[in-house]
XYZ file of C-alpha atoms in Angstrom:
669
model
C -26.843 13.659 4.064
C -25.352 10.279 4.931
C -27.396 8.592 7.638
C -27.758 5.439 9.722
C -30.113 4.166 6.990
C -27.156 4.291 4.628
C -25.131 2.292 7.131
C -27.905 -0.278 7.200
C -27.946 -0.554 3.421
C -24.168 -0.908 3.418
C -24.405 -3.745 5.954
C -26.885 -5.572 3.732
C -24.447 -5.142 0.859
C -21.643 -6.652 2.927
C -23.771 -9.663 3.796
C -24.629 -10.237 0.162
C -21.290 -9.751 -1.604
C -17.613 -10.757 -1.365
C -15.076 -8.594 0.403
C -11.425 -7.437 -0.108
C -7.779 -6.887 1.205
C -4.105 -6.371 0.504
C -1.888 -9.181 -0.664
C 1.406 -10.451 0.555
C 3.719 -13.126 -0.841
C 7.193 -14.378 -0.017
C 9.898 -13.063 -2.306
C 11.012 -16.372 -3.746
C 11.640 -18.116 -7.019
C 9.359 -20.943 -5.962
C 5.993 -21.021 -7.695
C 3.044 -19.991 -5.544
C -0.641 -19.669 -6.266
C -1.783 -18.392 -2.879
C -1.761 -15.165 -0.957
C -0.081 -15.364 2.427
C -1.515 -14.150 5.729
C 0.114 -11.418 7.813
C 0.395 -11.475 11.587
C 0.284 -7.963 13.042
C 0.474 -6.328 16.461
C -2.037 -3.559 15.705
C -3.939 -4.435 18.906
C -0.613 -4.722 20.830
C -1.080 -8.491 20.741
C -0.312 -10.798 17.817
C -3.300 -11.437 15.534
C -4.024 -12.285 11.904
C -4.722 -8.992 10.127
C -7.787 -10.526 8.466
C -9.347 -11.346 11.856
C -9.197 -7.911 13.490
C -12.507 -5.958 13.576
C -11.007 -2.738 12.271
C -9.581 -1.495 8.976
C -5.877 -2.303 8.738
C -3.601 -2.177 5.693
C -0.519 -4.310 6.295
C 2.653 -4.481 4.196
C 5.504 -6.979 4.538
C 9.144 -6.214 3.821
C 8.835 -7.808 0.366
C 5.748 -5.777 -0.516
C 7.460 -2.544 0.520
C 10.510 -3.355 -1.598
C 8.393 -4.421 -4.587
C 6.448 -1.126 -4.466
C 9.622 0.924 -3.834
C 8.333 2.473 -0.629
C 11.455 4.388 0.453
C 9.879 6.909 2.858
C 6.805 6.814 5.081
C 5.030 9.377 2.854
C 5.224 6.838 -0.017
C 2.350 5.008 1.717
C 0.001 7.793 0.571
C -2.637 6.608 -1.926
C -1.485 2.995 -1.425
C -3.649 3.042 1.710
C -7.268 4.086 1.080
C -8.028 7.656 2.207
C -4.447 8.257 3.397
C -2.766 11.428 2.186
C 0.569 13.029 3.021
C 1.108 16.754 2.518
C 4.253 18.755 3.067
C 5.855 22.165 2.993
C 8.438 20.861 0.551
C 10.904 19.560 3.141
C 11.199 15.918 4.220
C 11.318 16.923 7.892
C 7.719 18.181 7.937
C 4.751 16.022 6.931
C 1.096 16.352 7.858
C -0.949 13.201 7.208
C -4.693 13.022 6.588
C -6.754 9.870 7.072
C -10.507 9.495 6.524
C -10.914 13.274 6.561
C -9.150 13.691 9.904
C -6.556 16.295 9.029
C -3.213 17.416 10.343
C -2.774 21.117 9.656
C 0.758 22.278 8.774
C 1.288 24.320 11.943
C -0.677 22.239 14.424
C 1.835 20.774 16.839
C -0.315 17.680 17.418
C -0.766 15.284 14.516
C -4.160 13.641 13.997
C -2.416 10.410 12.939
C 0.123 8.818 15.278
C 3.186 6.956 14.063
C 5.150 4.385 16.033
C 8.605 3.164 15.003
C 9.472 0.131 17.131
C 7.122 1.494 19.811
C 8.691 4.989 19.763
C 5.755 7.441 19.423
C 5.799 10.206 16.794
C 2.907 12.571 17.506
C 3.943 15.875 15.916
C 3.922 16.970 12.261
C 7.478 18.235 12.723
C 9.638 15.127 12.543
C 6.849 12.926 11.128
C 9.401 10.980 9.073
C 10.833 7.492 8.793
C 13.114 6.112 6.104
C 11.854 2.668 5.104
C 14.833 0.319 5.189
C 15.400 -2.921 7.126
C 11.641 -3.037 7.769
C 9.787 -6.155 8.941
C 6.301 -4.794 8.228
C 4.106 -1.705 8.301
C 0.561 -1.579 9.690
C -1.794 1.317 8.955
C -4.863 1.364 11.206
C -7.702 3.522 9.869
C -10.200 5.174 12.176
C -9.751 6.329 15.793
C -7.412 4.134 17.846
C -7.547 6.090 21.085
C -8.320 3.066 23.255
C -4.868 1.584 22.686
C -2.832 4.507 21.340
C -4.179 7.640 23.001
C -4.608 11.279 22.124
C -2.794 11.592 18.772
C -4.550 8.700 17.040
C -7.870 10.335 16.155
C -7.474 9.543 12.443
C -5.476 6.339 12.814
C -2.031 4.899 13.470
C 0.974 4.043 11.309
C 2.903 1.267 13.034
C 6.407 0.576 11.656
C 8.273 -2.506 12.873
C 11.920 -2.933 11.903
C 13.574 -6.335 11.656
C 14.867 -7.791 14.871
C 17.999 -9.953 15.054
C 17.812 -13.666 15.858
C 19.807 -16.857 15.323
C 19.644 -16.560 11.526
C 22.473 -14.445 10.061
C 21.403 -12.011 7.353
C 22.988 -9.199 5.449
C 22.431 -7.246 2.254
C 23.383 -4.044 0.496
C 21.459 -1.963 -2.053
C 22.656 0.764 -4.398
C 20.306 2.921 -6.472
C 21.453 5.502 -8.994
C 19.186 7.610 -11.153
C 18.123 10.877 -12.671
C 18.714 14.139 -10.863
C 22.136 12.812 -9.804
C 20.311 10.588 -7.346
C 22.003 7.900 -5.326
C 20.509 5.824 -2.535
C 22.679 3.413 -0.562
C 21.367 1.166 2.188
C 22.506 -1.980 3.941
C 21.927 -4.239 6.930
C 23.730 -6.905 8.924
C 22.292 -9.040 11.731
C 22.862 -12.300 13.547
C 23.769 -13.970 16.846
C 26.664 -12.861 19.031
C 25.934 -15.724 21.436
C 23.594 -18.318 19.963
C 20.162 -18.411 21.624
C 21.180 -15.590 23.993
C 22.515 -12.389 22.453
C 21.885 -10.895 18.997
C 22.885 -7.735 17.147
C 21.375 -5.993 14.135
C 22.588 -2.813 12.412
C 21.369 -0.977 9.311
C 22.282 2.225 7.501
C 20.945 4.450 4.751
C 22.073 7.498 2.774
C 20.120 9.381 0.117
C 20.917 12.297 -2.199
C 19.063 13.883 -5.102
C 19.070 17.235 -6.885
C 16.161 19.506 -6.098
C 13.560 20.766 -8.569
C 13.170 24.466 -7.730
C 15.837 26.465 -9.623
C 17.562 29.457 -8.045
C 18.249 31.947 -10.854
C 20.604 33.918 -8.600
C 23.312 31.213 -8.637
C 21.916 28.830 -11.300
C 21.613 26.026 -8.770
C 18.741 24.198 -7.095
C 17.511 25.657 -3.821
C 16.071 22.376 -2.518
C 18.661 19.604 -2.958
C 17.743 16.512 -0.913
C 20.338 14.788 1.248
C 20.162 12.737 4.422
C 21.809 9.802 6.114
C 20.633 7.574 8.930
C 21.402 4.454 10.913
C 19.705 2.201 13.402
C 20.726 -0.676 15.606
C 19.203 -3.321 17.850
C 20.757 -5.442 20.532
C 18.560 -8.264 21.787
C 19.067 -10.405 24.883
C 17.094 -13.589 25.654
C 18.589 -14.987 28.883
C 15.672 -17.437 29.199
C 12.898 -18.677 26.942
C 10.459 -16.428 28.830
C 12.372 -13.140 28.809
C 13.096 -10.998 25.736
C 14.966 -7.666 26.129
C 15.633 -5.441 23.117
C 17.346 -2.051 23.024
C 16.778 0.019 19.894
C 18.492 3.239 18.770
C 18.400 5.263 15.555
C 19.753 8.525 14.177
C 18.655 10.583 11.157
C 20.556 13.636 9.905
C 19.640 16.121 7.158
C 22.267 18.196 5.376
C 20.359 19.615 2.449
C 18.730 22.620 0.825
C 15.577 24.415 1.862
C 11.892 24.008 0.944
C 10.753 22.959 -2.546
C 8.776 26.185 -2.556
C 8.375 29.334 -4.665
C 6.350 32.547 -4.582
C 2.772 32.355 -5.862
C 1.290 33.650 -8.100
C 4.176 33.946 -10.565
C 4.904 33.641 -14.274
C 8.077 31.679 -13.583
C 7.001 28.521 -11.803
C 9.559 26.432 -9.929
C 12.038 29.327 -9.955
C 13.292 31.644 -7.227
C 15.955 34.378 -7.227
C 17.484 34.508 -3.771
C 20.980 35.248 -2.507
C 20.133 33.300 0.673
C 19.007 29.861 -0.540
C 18.482 28.385 2.926
C 19.202 24.965 4.394
C 17.925 22.075 6.484
C 20.401 20.773 9.083
C 17.936 19.006 11.330
C 18.405 15.690 13.100
C 16.295 13.114 14.935
C 17.457 10.419 17.352
C 15.402 7.672 19.009
C 16.021 5.158 21.764
C 13.727 2.475 23.140
C 14.009 -0.363 25.625
C 11.472 -3.148 25.056
C 11.132 -5.857 27.728
C 8.667 -8.734 27.477
C 8.291 -11.464 30.108
C 6.036 -14.474 29.594
C 4.670 -15.304 33.038
C 3.199 -18.525 31.662
C 1.722 -19.681 28.350
C -1.262 -17.303 28.757
C -0.020 -14.270 30.672
C 2.726 -11.812 29.745
C 3.933 -8.390 30.836
C 5.546 -5.840 28.534
C 7.432 -2.627 29.271
C 8.363 -0.022 26.633
C 10.580 2.924 27.597
C 11.172 5.389 24.755
C 12.753 8.730 23.908
C 12.573 10.750 20.678
C 14.545 13.956 20.254
C 13.953 16.199 17.231
C 16.462 18.995 16.647
C 14.949 21.125 13.862
C 17.412 23.594 12.370
C 16.411 25.140 9.055
C 16.399 28.489 7.259
C 14.268 29.741 4.367
C 14.067 33.017 2.445
C 10.312 33.617 2.207
C 10.599 36.542 -0.207
C 12.606 34.326 -2.639
C 14.583 37.366 -3.855
C 17.855 39.229 -3.119
C 15.874 41.583 -0.873
C 16.751 41.360 2.819
C 13.184 40.915 3.955
C 11.960 37.360 4.375
C 14.936 35.364 5.701
C 13.660 33.250 8.571
C 15.469 30.803 10.832
C 13.621 28.066 12.740
C 15.366 26.273 15.561
C 13.018 23.927 17.430
C 13.817 21.244 19.973
C 11.243 18.519 20.706
C 12.021 15.984 23.440
C 9.479 13.207 23.998
C 9.910 10.725 26.874
C 7.388 7.920 27.320
C 6.809 4.807 29.396
C 4.186 2.121 28.844
C 3.496 -1.062 30.801
C 1.055 -3.719 29.554
C -0.320 -6.910 31.067
C -1.634 -9.304 28.426
C -3.670 -12.526 28.421
C -4.424 -14.848 25.501
C -6.291 -18.155 25.649
C -8.711 -19.939 23.336
C -9.924 -16.846 21.485
C -9.937 -14.589 24.551
C -7.543 -11.612 24.421
C -7.183 -9.209 27.329
C -4.908 -6.212 27.761
C -4.478 -3.842 30.706
C -1.974 -1.013 30.643
C -0.694 2.323 31.840
C 1.140 5.079 29.971
C 3.074 8.235 30.816
C 4.502 10.799 28.411
C 6.361 14.102 28.812
C 6.616 16.154 25.623
C 8.897 19.191 25.954
C 8.569 21.439 22.883
C 10.800 24.515 22.488
C 10.282 26.764 19.467
C 12.531 29.582 18.278
C 11.459 31.666 15.284
C 13.881 34.354 14.083
C 13.103 37.014 11.460
C 16.730 37.609 10.516
C 16.554 41.036 8.760
C 14.589 42.566 11.634
C 16.543 40.785 14.391
C 13.239 39.678 15.892
C 13.226 36.427 17.854
C 10.136 34.636 19.145
C 10.685 31.894 21.717
C 8.134 29.584 23.332
C 8.184 26.470 25.479
C 5.314 24.035 25.885
C 5.616 21.070 28.276
C 2.801 18.511 28.171
C 2.488 15.664 30.687
C 0.113 12.832 29.778
C -1.076 10.054 32.097
C -3.220 7.197 30.801
C -4.895 3.975 31.841
C -6.382 1.589 29.282
C -7.950 -1.844 28.925
C -9.035 -3.958 25.970
C -10.895 -7.278 25.766
C -11.895 -9.632 22.961
C -14.299 -12.420 23.917
C -15.967 -15.124 21.783
C -19.697 -15.274 22.563
C -21.052 -18.136 20.516
C -20.039 -19.859 17.299
C -18.444 -17.263 15.064
C -19.755 -14.288 17.057
C -17.279 -12.294 19.159
C -17.326 -8.991 20.969
C -14.368 -6.724 21.631
C -14.116 -3.438 23.398
C -11.904 -1.171 25.388
C -11.657 2.032 27.343
C -8.878 4.543 27.850
C -8.641 7.490 30.181
C -6.170 10.253 29.321
C -5.331 13.168 31.564
C -2.853 15.740 30.343
C -1.521 19.113 31.413
C 0.141 21.678 29.158
C 2.349 24.391 30.628
C 2.993 27.109 28.040
C 5.415 30.033 28.284
C 6.339 32.703 25.711
C 7.695 36.252 25.750
C 4.167 37.693 25.839
C 1.928 34.992 27.319
C 2.005 32.207 29.897
C -0.702 29.761 30.895
C -1.394 26.236 32.065
C -4.366 24.103 31.014
C -5.654 20.678 32.030
C -7.633 18.343 29.798
C -8.996 14.843 30.278
C -10.774 12.459 27.952
C -12.318 8.988 27.755
C -11.835 6.938 24.570
C -14.208 3.949 24.475
C -14.576 1.423 21.666
C -16.849 -1.552 21.109
C -17.002 -3.929 18.155
C -19.015 -6.980 17.143
C -17.679 -9.464 14.623
C -19.067 -12.577 13.038
C -16.823 -15.128 11.326
C -18.658 -17.221 8.730
C -15.588 -19.472 8.575
C -11.808 -19.130 8.844
C -11.692 -16.989 5.698
C -14.631 -14.547 5.894
C -15.925 -12.198 8.578
C -18.018 -9.061 9.018
C -17.797 -6.521 11.810
C -19.329 -3.317 13.158
C -17.738 -0.879 15.587
C -18.295 2.388 17.447
C -15.359 4.366 18.832
C -14.535 7.773 20.218
C -11.367 9.638 19.364
C -9.996 13.101 19.970
C -7.158 15.408 19.035
C -5.562 17.209 21.948
C -6.063 20.888 22.607
C -3.056 23.127 22.978
C -1.403 26.509 22.594
C -0.431 28.560 19.553
C 3.340 29.035 19.315
C 3.402 32.114 17.104
C 1.557 35.434 17.537
C -2.188 34.751 17.310
C -4.965 37.346 17.470
C -6.219 38.471 20.868
C -8.050 35.679 22.657
C -6.625 32.924 20.406
C -3.637 31.855 22.494
C -5.086 28.369 22.954
C -7.505 26.019 21.224
C -9.759 23.229 22.473
C -9.878 19.516 21.802
C -11.397 18.168 18.612
C -13.784 15.285 19.367
C -14.885 12.411 17.138
C -17.441 9.611 17.252
C -16.746 7.046 14.542
C -19.069 4.330 13.223
C -17.772 1.600 10.944
C -18.964 -1.609 9.325
C -16.767 -3.813 7.209
C -15.853 -7.231 5.961
C -12.660 -9.204 5.331
C -12.390 -12.237 3.090
C -9.893 -14.710 1.636
C -11.603 -16.434 -1.279
C -11.041 -19.119 -3.905
C -8.405 -21.113 -2.067
C -6.600 -17.977 -0.872
C -6.091 -16.546 -4.360
C -8.396 -13.549 -3.832
C -8.363 -11.193 -0.865
C -11.115 -8.578 -0.525
C -11.746 -5.998 2.212
C -14.578 -3.467 2.368
C -15.343 -0.787 4.939
C -17.963 1.952 5.335
C -17.578 4.686 7.931
C -19.216 7.784 9.407
C -17.255 10.305 11.491
C -19.171 12.860 13.559
C -16.673 15.564 14.520
C -17.135 18.328 17.075
C -15.059 21.517 17.451
C -12.993 20.899 14.316
C -9.480 22.335 14.607
C -8.603 24.557 11.620
C -5.509 26.511 10.641
C -5.896 30.221 10.003
C -3.499 33.058 9.208
C -2.887 36.586 10.484
C -1.565 38.956 7.773
C 1.742 40.608 8.752
C 4.344 42.848 7.085
C 6.536 39.750 6.604
C 4.886 36.321 6.350
C 1.308 35.310 7.231
C 1.448 34.013 10.814
C -0.492 30.778 11.423
C -2.622 29.870 14.382
C -5.070 27.076 15.237
C -8.698 27.727 16.114
C -11.847 25.649 16.549
C -14.628 25.830 13.974
C -18.056 24.219 14.268
C -19.146 20.597 13.921
C -19.030 18.502 10.775
C -19.499 14.975 9.471
C -17.402 12.798 7.202
C -18.623 9.606 5.595
C -17.096 7.301 3.074
C -16.065 3.867 1.902
C -12.889 1.910 1.237
C -11.905 -1.204 -0.644
C -8.716 -3.222 -1.035
C -8.376 -6.085 -3.515
C -5.606 -8.511 -4.386
C -6.016 -11.393 -6.830
C -3.657 -14.055 -8.151
C -5.394 -15.395 -11.288
C -2.225 -17.077 -12.559
C 0.930 -18.441 -11.028
C 3.156 -15.467 -10.154
C 0.697 -12.818 -11.401
C -0.876 -10.473 -8.864
C -3.494 -7.849 -9.668
C -4.198 -5.284 -6.953
C -6.349 -2.242 -6.359
C -7.395 -0.033 -3.483
C -9.636 3.006 -3.302
C -11.052 5.344 -0.709
C -13.838 7.934 -0.817
C -14.469 10.600 1.836
C -17.305 13.122 1.740
C -16.531 15.928 4.170
C -17.826 19.501 4.179
C -17.853 22.311 6.721
C -20.925 22.738 8.890
C -21.558 26.179 10.281
C -18.240 28.013 10.173
C -17.637 31.696 9.562
C -14.465 33.737 10.069
C -12.935 37.008 8.850
C -12.614 35.562 5.344
C -16.300 34.723 4.987
C -18.871 31.981 5.472
C -17.407 28.539 4.713
C -20.471 26.359 5.306
C -20.581 23.638 2.641
C -16.941 24.122 1.613
C -14.503 21.242 1.550
C -11.983 21.131 4.369
C -8.310 21.725 3.595
C -6.098 18.711 2.874
C -9.018 16.267 2.500
C -9.292 14.596 -0.933
C -12.671 13.255 -2.014
C -10.982 10.110 -3.275
C -7.649 8.310 -3.532
C -6.812 5.164 -5.455
C -4.074 2.728 -6.416
C -4.316 0.071 -9.145
C -1.642 -2.116 -10.688
C -0.214 -5.497 -11.581
C 2.888 -7.423 -10.609
C 4.482 -10.548 -12.075
C 7.203 -12.681 -10.498
C 8.369 -15.714 -12.507
C 10.164 -18.724 -11.056
C 13.113 -17.996 -13.374
C 13.670 -14.697 -11.538
C 11.979 -12.256 -13.899
C 10.061 -9.484 -12.125
C 7.829 -6.677 -13.430
C 5.446 -4.257 -11.746
C 3.367 -1.284 -12.826
C 0.914 0.848 -10.864
C -1.097 4.056 -10.977
C -1.650 6.201 -7.874
C -4.187 9.011 -7.931
C -6.038 11.630 -5.930
C -8.886 14.066 -6.445
C -8.430 17.821 -6.084
C -7.319 18.859 -2.591
C -8.082 22.357 -1.313
C -5.468 24.261 0.678
C -7.739 26.769 2.434
C -11.192 27.043 3.962
C -12.279 29.464 1.204
C -11.626 26.731 -1.416
C -9.677 29.219 -3.553
C -6.326 27.393 -3.768
C -5.760 23.719 -4.392
C -3.661 20.748 -5.462
C -5.102 19.590 -8.804
C -6.568 16.178 -9.487
C -3.654 14.006 -10.533
C -2.389 10.495 -11.185
C 1.187 9.242 -11.327
C 2.551 6.060 -12.899
C 5.323 3.952 -11.359
C 7.117 0.986 -12.895
C 9.778 -1.556 -12.040
C 11.323 -4.394 -14.076
C 14.286 -6.645 -13.431
C 15.739 -10.003 -12.556
C 16.102 -11.709 -9.180
C 19.016 -14.115 -8.821
C 19.850 -16.369 -5.886
C 21.984 -13.752 -4.112
C 21.416 -10.593 -6.151
C 18.615 -8.515 -7.688
C 18.814 -6.039 -10.585
C 15.978 -3.643 -11.455
C 15.188 -0.647 -13.602
C 12.622 1.636 -11.954
C 10.624 4.773 -12.607
C 8.471 6.899 -10.304
C 6.114 9.519 -11.730
C 7.018 8.105 -15.135
C 5.197 10.776 -17.158
C 6.548 13.641 -15.019
C 3.146 14.814 -13.793
C 3.206 18.159 -11.962
C 0.681 18.772 -9.174
C 2.108 21.761 -7.292
C 0.414 23.047 -4.127
C -0.433 26.518 -5.479
C -1.640 28.993 -2.877
C -0.358 27.145 0.188
C 0.189 28.588 3.689
C -1.983 31.643 3.493
C -2.070 31.883 -0.305
C 1.337 33.366 -1.107
C 3.380 30.240 -1.793
C 3.495 27.142 -3.983
C 5.089 23.796 -3.100
C 6.567 21.915 -6.073
C 5.680 18.238 -6.414
C 8.506 15.719 -7.019
C 9.422 15.207 -10.685
C 10.034 11.964 -12.543
C 12.836 9.710 -11.294
C 14.291 6.826 -13.319
C 17.182 4.674 -12.283
C 18.934 1.377 -11.679
C 18.770 -0.653 -8.451
C 21.316 -3.332 -7.475
C 20.896 -5.502 -4.359
C 23.330 -8.130 -3.097
C 22.461 -10.598 -0.314
C 25.767 -11.683 1.207
C 24.213 -13.676 4.067
C-alpha cells in the first residue's frame, strides 16, 4: 500500500533530479531555440504556469492547432491521467482525472469546466468546440478552494480570444474521409479604437457515423453540429474592462455510436427508428474588472448556461417496438461571482463570494409503452472563499485558502419529493521553494468533494438520494526550465484518500437497465505524472507526458458480489502521449504523436472493459505568410477500442475510426 514513506522517497527524488513540463512556442517562421512561458489565470489571478504550486497543463492557441485539438475531449491522454468517456454522442461526456471519476448518469461531474468563466458542472452538456481559443488550462487535483463543489478531480479552464486594437481574421476548411468537412472562422478588431471592440467566430462540423444500420443501409450516428460565439468589449477608461460573451451550439445529427452487446455483427444495428440528437446549448456571461489602483482590483462575473437536450435512441436496435426512448432535459444554470484581488511584490490575495442556481428538469419517455418519467431538481449554492500566497524568506513561499459551500437541493418527481441541505469546507495549503527563476519544488494538502444529490430515474427503495464523496489529496511536485529554456520538465506525485465513493449501479427492468448513484466504502488512489518538452535543435520539439494511477475498491459489496480489490470503472492505470514536431523557417511543418491508455473497466465487477490501446496521429504541411496547408490523419492505423459491455452490460460504444484529410487556413487580417 502506498504510504507517507513513499511520499518522502518521492520528495528526495525530486530534490535530486531534474523536473518536467509542456512546451509552447509562437507559430512563426522565425528561428527559435527556446520554449516560451505561459501566463495563466488558474488561480483567478495572472501567474506564470511554472510558478504555481499545483499541477497544471497549459496549451496555447498554436499548440492546440498543431495537435489538432478540435473538441474538449481531444485533451484526453495529452494531459496525464485525464480520460474522457462517452455514450457515443458528443453531447454527453464524463471525464476522469487522477482516479476521480464522473459516472455516466451522475448529474454532477467530478471535473469542472469553465468557458470564459461560464461554469459547466454536469456530464450532460460537458462539451466545447475548440476554435478561436486563446489557451486551455487543465488543473489536476482538487480545486475546491477557488472553484467549489464540482472540482474534486480538477478543472478545465478554456479562455477564448478577446478582441483588442489589433484586427485579426482567418478562415479554415477541412475535408476528409467519411465525407467530413469542418469549417471555422473568426473576425475581431476595434469598433472605436481604445474603447470598443468586437470579436465573432463560427464553426460547423459534419462527418459520417461508423455504426451501420442494416435496415436502411445508412449510418445511425452521423455527426453534425454548428456553433458561434461573440464578444463585445468596452474599456471606457484604463482601469475598467467590461466584456459581454455569448455562444450557441446546435446539434442536428444521428443517435449514439452504440450497438447491442454481445453480438456477432459488431458496429451494426437493424432499427426502423434510427434516432436523433437535436440538442442545443447557449451561454452568456458579463465580465467586469475594475482596477482600484495598481495593487487592488475587483472582478464580477455573471453567467448563464442553458442546455436543451433533445435526443432519441432505439435501445433494442431492431424493428421491434420495444426500446425506443426519448430524452428531453432542460438544464438552466445561473451564477454570480465577485472577487477582490491584491497583488504586490510576490504577495497575492483573493477574497470572493459565489452564488449559483442550477435548475435541472428531466423527462424520460419510453415511447412504445407511453410511459413518461419527469423530475425537477433545483440546487442553490452559496459560497465564500479566500486565497493567499505569501513569500516567507528567500525562495520559500506559502499559499493557502479556504472555501465554505452551502447548498440546498429541492427534488420533485411523480413518486418522490424531498429537500436536502449540505455544507462543506474546502481548505488547501501549499509550500513551495524556488531554487532560482527556473526551478521550484512544492508540496500541498487539499480537501475536495463531489456534491450529494438525488437519483432522477427509478432507484431501489431507500436509494432516492446519495451522499457527498469526500477527498483529502496530498501532492508533491517540481517544475523546471533547464538548459537555457530548451528543456521543460514537470513531475508530480499524489495520494488521494477518498471517503464514501459515489458509484453507478443498475436496476434490471423489462426495458433498459435503470441507473442510479449510490455510495460505496472508502478507497485510496496514488500515482505519478510527468510532462517533458525538449528542443534539441532549432525548430525540433520532442514531447512526452505520462500518468499512472493505482486505484482499487476498499470494502464494497452489493447485489452483484464483493468488489474489494477490483479496479473502479472508468479509471485507467496509465495514460501517455509521446511525439515529435518540426517547424522550419521556410514554412515546412511536420508532427507525429502516439496517444495511449491501459485497459479501462466499465463495471465494478471488472467483467467488461475498454481494451488497452494506442492511436497514432500525424500532420504535415506548409505554412506561408498568410495561408497554411496541411495533410492530417487521426487514428492513422484505424485502431478499434469499443466500450463493450457498457451501461449495465448490454451495450457497446464504438470508438471513432481513422480520419484523413486536407486542411486549408487563410489569414486575411
